[in-house]
Short mmCIF file of C-alpha atoms in Angstrom, two decimals:
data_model
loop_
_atom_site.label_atom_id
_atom_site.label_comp_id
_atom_site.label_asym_id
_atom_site.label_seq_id
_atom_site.Cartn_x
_atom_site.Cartn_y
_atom_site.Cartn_z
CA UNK A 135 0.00 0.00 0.00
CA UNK A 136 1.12 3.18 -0.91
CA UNK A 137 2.04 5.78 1.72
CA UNK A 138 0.23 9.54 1.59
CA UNK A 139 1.14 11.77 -1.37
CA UNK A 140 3.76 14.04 -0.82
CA UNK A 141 2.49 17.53 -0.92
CA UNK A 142 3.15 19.60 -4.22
CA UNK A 143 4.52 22.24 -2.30
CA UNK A 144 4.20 25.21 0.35
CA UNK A 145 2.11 28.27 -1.14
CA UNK A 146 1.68 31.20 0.88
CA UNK A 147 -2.05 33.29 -0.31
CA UNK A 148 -2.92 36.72 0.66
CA UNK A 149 -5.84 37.64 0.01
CA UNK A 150 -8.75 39.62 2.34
CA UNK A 151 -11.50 39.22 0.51
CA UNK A 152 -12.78 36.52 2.35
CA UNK A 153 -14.69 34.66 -0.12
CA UNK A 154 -12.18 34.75 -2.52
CA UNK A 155 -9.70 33.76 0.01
CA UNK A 156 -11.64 30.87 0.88
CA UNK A 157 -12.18 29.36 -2.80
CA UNK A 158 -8.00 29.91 -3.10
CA UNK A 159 -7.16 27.97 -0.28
CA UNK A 160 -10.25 25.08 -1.25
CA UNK A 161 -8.44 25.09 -5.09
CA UNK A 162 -4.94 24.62 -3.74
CA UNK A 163 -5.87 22.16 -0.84
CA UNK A 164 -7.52 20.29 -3.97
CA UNK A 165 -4.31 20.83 -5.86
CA UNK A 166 -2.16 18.67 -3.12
CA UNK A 167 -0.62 21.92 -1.65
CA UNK A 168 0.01 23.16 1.95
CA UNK A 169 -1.29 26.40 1.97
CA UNK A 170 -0.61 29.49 4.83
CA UNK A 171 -3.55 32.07 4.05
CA UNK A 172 -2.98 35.73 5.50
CA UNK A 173 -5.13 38.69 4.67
CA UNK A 174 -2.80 41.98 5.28
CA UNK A 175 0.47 43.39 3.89
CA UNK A 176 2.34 43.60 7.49
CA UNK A 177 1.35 39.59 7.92
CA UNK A 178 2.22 38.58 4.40
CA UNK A 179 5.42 40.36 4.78
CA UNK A 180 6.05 38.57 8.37
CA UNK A 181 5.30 35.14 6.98
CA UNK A 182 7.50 35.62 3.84
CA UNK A 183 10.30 36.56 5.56
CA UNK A 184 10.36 34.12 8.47
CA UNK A 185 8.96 31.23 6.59
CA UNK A 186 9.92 29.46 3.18
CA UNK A 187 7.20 28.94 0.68
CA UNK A 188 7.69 27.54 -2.70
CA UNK A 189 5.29 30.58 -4.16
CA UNK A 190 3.41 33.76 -2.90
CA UNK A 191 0.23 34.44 -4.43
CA UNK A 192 0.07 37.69 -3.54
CA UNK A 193 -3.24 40.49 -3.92
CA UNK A 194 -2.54 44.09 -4.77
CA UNK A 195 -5.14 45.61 -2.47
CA UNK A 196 -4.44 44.59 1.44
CA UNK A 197 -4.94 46.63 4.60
CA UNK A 198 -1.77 47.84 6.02
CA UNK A 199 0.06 48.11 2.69
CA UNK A 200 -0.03 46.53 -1.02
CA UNK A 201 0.81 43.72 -2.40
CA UNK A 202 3.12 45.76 -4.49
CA UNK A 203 4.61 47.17 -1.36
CA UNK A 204 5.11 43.71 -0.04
CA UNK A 205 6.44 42.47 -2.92
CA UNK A 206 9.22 45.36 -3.50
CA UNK A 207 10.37 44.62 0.24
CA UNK A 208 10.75 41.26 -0.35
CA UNK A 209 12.81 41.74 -3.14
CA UNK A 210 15.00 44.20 -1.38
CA UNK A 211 15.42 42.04 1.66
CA UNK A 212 16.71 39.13 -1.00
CA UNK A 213 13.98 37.01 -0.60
CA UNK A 214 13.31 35.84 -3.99
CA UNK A 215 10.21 33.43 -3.70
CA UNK A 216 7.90 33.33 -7.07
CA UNK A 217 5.18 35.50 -6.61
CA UNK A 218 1.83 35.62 -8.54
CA UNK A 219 0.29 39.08 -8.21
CA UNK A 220 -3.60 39.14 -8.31
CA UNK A 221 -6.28 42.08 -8.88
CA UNK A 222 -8.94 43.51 -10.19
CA UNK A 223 -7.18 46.50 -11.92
CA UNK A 224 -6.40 45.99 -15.18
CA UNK A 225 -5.04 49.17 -16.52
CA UNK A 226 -1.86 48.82 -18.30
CA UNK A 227 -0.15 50.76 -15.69
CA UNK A 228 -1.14 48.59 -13.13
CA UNK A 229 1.01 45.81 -14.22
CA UNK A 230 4.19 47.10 -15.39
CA UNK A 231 4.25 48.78 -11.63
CA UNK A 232 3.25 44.82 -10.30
CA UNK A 233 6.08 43.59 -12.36
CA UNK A 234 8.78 46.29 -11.98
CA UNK A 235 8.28 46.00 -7.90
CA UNK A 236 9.78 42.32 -8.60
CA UNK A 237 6.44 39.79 -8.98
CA UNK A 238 6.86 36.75 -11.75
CA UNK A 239 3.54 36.81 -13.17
CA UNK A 240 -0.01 39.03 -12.62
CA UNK A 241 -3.20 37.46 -13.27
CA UNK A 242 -6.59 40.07 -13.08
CA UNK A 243 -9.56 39.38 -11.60
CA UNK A 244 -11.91 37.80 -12.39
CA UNK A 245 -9.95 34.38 -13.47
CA UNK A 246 -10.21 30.39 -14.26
CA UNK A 247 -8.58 29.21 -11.22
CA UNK A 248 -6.80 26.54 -13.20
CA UNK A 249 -4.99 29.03 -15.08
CA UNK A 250 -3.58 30.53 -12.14
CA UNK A 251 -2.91 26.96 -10.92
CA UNK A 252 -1.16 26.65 -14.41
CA UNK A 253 1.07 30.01 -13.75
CA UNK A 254 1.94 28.52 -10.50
CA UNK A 255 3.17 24.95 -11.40
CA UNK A 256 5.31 26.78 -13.82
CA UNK A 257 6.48 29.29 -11.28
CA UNK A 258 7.69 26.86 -8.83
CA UNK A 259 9.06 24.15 -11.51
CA UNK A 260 11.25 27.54 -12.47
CA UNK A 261 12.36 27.82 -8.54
CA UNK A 262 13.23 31.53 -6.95
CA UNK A 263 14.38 33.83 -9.60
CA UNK A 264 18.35 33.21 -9.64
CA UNK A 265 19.91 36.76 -9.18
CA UNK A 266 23.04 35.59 -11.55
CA UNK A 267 23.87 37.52 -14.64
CA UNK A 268 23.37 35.57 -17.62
CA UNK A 269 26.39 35.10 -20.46
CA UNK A 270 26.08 33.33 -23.49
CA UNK A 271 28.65 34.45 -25.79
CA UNK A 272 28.06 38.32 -26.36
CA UNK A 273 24.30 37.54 -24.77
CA UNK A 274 24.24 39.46 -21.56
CA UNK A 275 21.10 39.25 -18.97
CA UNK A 276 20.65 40.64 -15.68
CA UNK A 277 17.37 38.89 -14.44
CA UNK A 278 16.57 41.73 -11.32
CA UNK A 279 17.18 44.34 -13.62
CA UNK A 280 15.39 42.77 -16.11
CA UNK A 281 18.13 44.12 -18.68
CA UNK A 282 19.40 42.66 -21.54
CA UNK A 283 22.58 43.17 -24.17
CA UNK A 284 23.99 41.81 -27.39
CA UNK A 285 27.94 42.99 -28.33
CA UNK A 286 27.56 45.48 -25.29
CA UNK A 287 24.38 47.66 -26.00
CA UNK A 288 21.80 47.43 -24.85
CA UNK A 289 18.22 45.69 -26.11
CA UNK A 290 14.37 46.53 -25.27
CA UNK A 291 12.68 43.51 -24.72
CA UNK A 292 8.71 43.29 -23.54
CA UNK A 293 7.93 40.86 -20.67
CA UNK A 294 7.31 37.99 -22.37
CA UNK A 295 10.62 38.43 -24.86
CA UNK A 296 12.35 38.73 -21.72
CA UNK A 297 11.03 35.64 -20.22
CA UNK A 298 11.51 33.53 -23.33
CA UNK A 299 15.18 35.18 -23.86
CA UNK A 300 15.78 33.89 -20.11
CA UNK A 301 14.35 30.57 -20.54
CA UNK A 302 16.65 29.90 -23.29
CA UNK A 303 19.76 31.35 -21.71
CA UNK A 304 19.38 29.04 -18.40
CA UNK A 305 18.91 26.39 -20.49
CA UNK A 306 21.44 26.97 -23.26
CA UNK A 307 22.35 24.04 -25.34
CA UNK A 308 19.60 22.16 -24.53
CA UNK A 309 16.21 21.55 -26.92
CA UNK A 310 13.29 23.03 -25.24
CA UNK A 311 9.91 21.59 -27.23
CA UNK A 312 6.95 24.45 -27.58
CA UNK A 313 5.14 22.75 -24.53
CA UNK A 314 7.99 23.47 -22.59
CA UNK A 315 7.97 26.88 -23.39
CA UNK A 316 4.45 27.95 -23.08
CA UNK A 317 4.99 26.54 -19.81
CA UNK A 318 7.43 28.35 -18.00
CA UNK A 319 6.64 31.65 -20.05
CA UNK A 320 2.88 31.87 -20.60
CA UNK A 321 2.46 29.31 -17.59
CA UNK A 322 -0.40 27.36 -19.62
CA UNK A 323 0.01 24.16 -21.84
CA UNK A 324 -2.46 25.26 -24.37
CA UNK A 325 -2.72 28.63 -26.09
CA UNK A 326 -5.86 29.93 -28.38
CA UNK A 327 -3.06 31.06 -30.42
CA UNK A 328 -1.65 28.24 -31.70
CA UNK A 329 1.51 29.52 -33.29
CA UNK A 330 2.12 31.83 -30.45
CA UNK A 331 5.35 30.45 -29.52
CA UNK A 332 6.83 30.38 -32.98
CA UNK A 333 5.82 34.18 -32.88
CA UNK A 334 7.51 34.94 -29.95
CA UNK A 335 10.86 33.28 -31.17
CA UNK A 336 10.48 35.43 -33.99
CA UNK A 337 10.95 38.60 -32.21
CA UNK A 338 13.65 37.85 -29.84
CA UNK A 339 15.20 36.45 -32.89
CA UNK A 340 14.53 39.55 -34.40
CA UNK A 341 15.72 41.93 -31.84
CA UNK A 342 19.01 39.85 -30.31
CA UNK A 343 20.18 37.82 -33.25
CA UNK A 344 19.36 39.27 -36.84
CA UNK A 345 19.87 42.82 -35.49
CA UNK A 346 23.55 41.96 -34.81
CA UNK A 347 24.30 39.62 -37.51
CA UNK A 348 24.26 36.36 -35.02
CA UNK A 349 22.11 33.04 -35.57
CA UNK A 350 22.20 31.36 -32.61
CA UNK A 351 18.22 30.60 -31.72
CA UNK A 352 17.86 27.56 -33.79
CA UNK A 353 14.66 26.08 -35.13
CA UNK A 354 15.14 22.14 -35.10
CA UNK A 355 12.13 20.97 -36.77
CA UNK A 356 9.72 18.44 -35.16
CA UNK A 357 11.25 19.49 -31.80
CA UNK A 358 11.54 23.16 -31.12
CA UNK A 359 13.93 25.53 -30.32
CA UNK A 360 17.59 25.63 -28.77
CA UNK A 361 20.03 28.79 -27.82
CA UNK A 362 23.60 27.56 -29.10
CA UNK A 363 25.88 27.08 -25.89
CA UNK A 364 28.83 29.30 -26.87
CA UNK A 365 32.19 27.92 -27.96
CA UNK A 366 35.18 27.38 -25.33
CA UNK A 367 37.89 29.57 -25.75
CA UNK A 368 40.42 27.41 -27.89
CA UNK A 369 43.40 26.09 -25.23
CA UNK A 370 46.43 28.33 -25.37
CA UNK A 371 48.99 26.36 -28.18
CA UNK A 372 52.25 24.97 -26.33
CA UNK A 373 54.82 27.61 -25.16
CA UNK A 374 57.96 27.99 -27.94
CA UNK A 375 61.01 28.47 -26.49
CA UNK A 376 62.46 31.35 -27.80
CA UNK A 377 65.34 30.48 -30.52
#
């Protein structure tokens, strides 16, 4: 006989709006996850600090202080935990200052809790945002700044071309298929838009390869996509005596 499931992971929700609180923590009990529930911005901030979660889902509007407050603390404390921001504002605005104050992902209210289930199973397979620079031959990515260069200058990337450009960096070398990708960017496995991956290789392709004369994205047909791992430096050649 099998023993009990192990649980999928630690989640930590903040929400006040009790209803809404109480059909997050039903979904992610139902999900197999242990899940801390808090309803302010001193609390969540408390809990996120002293305890380690394997994601923050994390509302905008709390008493005491937003989410986005919360967040940007976290962030400058070092604590990199993924964080899903939720609310109900959906102005443009609104999310770029989510995102800039350090969250992963922002879903708006109202939504199909299995799509933010989705974002979070690709949140947490991704782990805590890794604060390293990112090199790949005259690639250069700073993942907190969310910066990015090509032969020293620098490149404007949107969200999601950053994302991608990351996902292929951490994993250069290696063949990443188009489920993979939607994934850990879009954190869904299906898309209405069916070709929306191949779009989005397009424009990073665009914008960090063609621009500078490189091909390193590949295409590998009937698989998907792969950054090229840059060459070693050749060894230094044996030291000649001088004659």
């Amino acid at each position: 006989m099998s023993g009990p499931r192990a649980p999928a992971g630690r989640l930590l929700v903040v929400e006040d709006e009790a209803r809404m609180a109480t059909l997050l923590r039903r979904g992610f009990d139902e999900e197999g996850y242990l899940v801390d529930l808090v309803d302010s911005g001193p609390e969540a901030l408390s809990r996120a600090v002293e305890q380690t979660y394997d994601a923050i889902i994390l509302d905008v509007m709390l008493p005491g202080g937003s989410g986005i407050d919360v967040c940007r603390e976290l962030r400058h404390r070092g604590r990199w935990t993924p964080v899903v921001m939720v609310t109900a504002r959906d102005a443009i605005s609104d999310r770029i200052a989510g995102l800039d104050s350090g969250a992963d992902d922002y879903v708006v209210k109202p939504f199909v809790f299995s799509e933010l289930a989705a974002r979070v199973r690709a949140l947490i397979r991704r782990g805590a945002r890794d604060a390293t620079v990112l090199e790949v031959g005259t690639l250069r990515l700073d993942p907190l700044q969310r910066r990015v260069w090509r032969d020293r200058q620098e490149v404007a990337l949107s969200r999601r071309e950053f994302a991608l450009l990351e996902l292929l960096m951490r994993h250069r070398g290696e063949v990443l298929t188009r489920g993979v990708i939607l994934e850990s960017v879009w954190g869904v496995a299906d898309h209405p838009r069916s070709n929306i991956v191949d779009q989005y290789i397009a424009y990073v392709r665009a914008k960090v390869d063609r621009a500078f004369g490189h091909r390193d994205i590949e295409t590998l047909s009937g698989l998907g996509y792969r950054l090229r791992a840059a060459r070693p430096e050749p060894p230094p050649g044996p030291a000649v005596a001088p004659g």
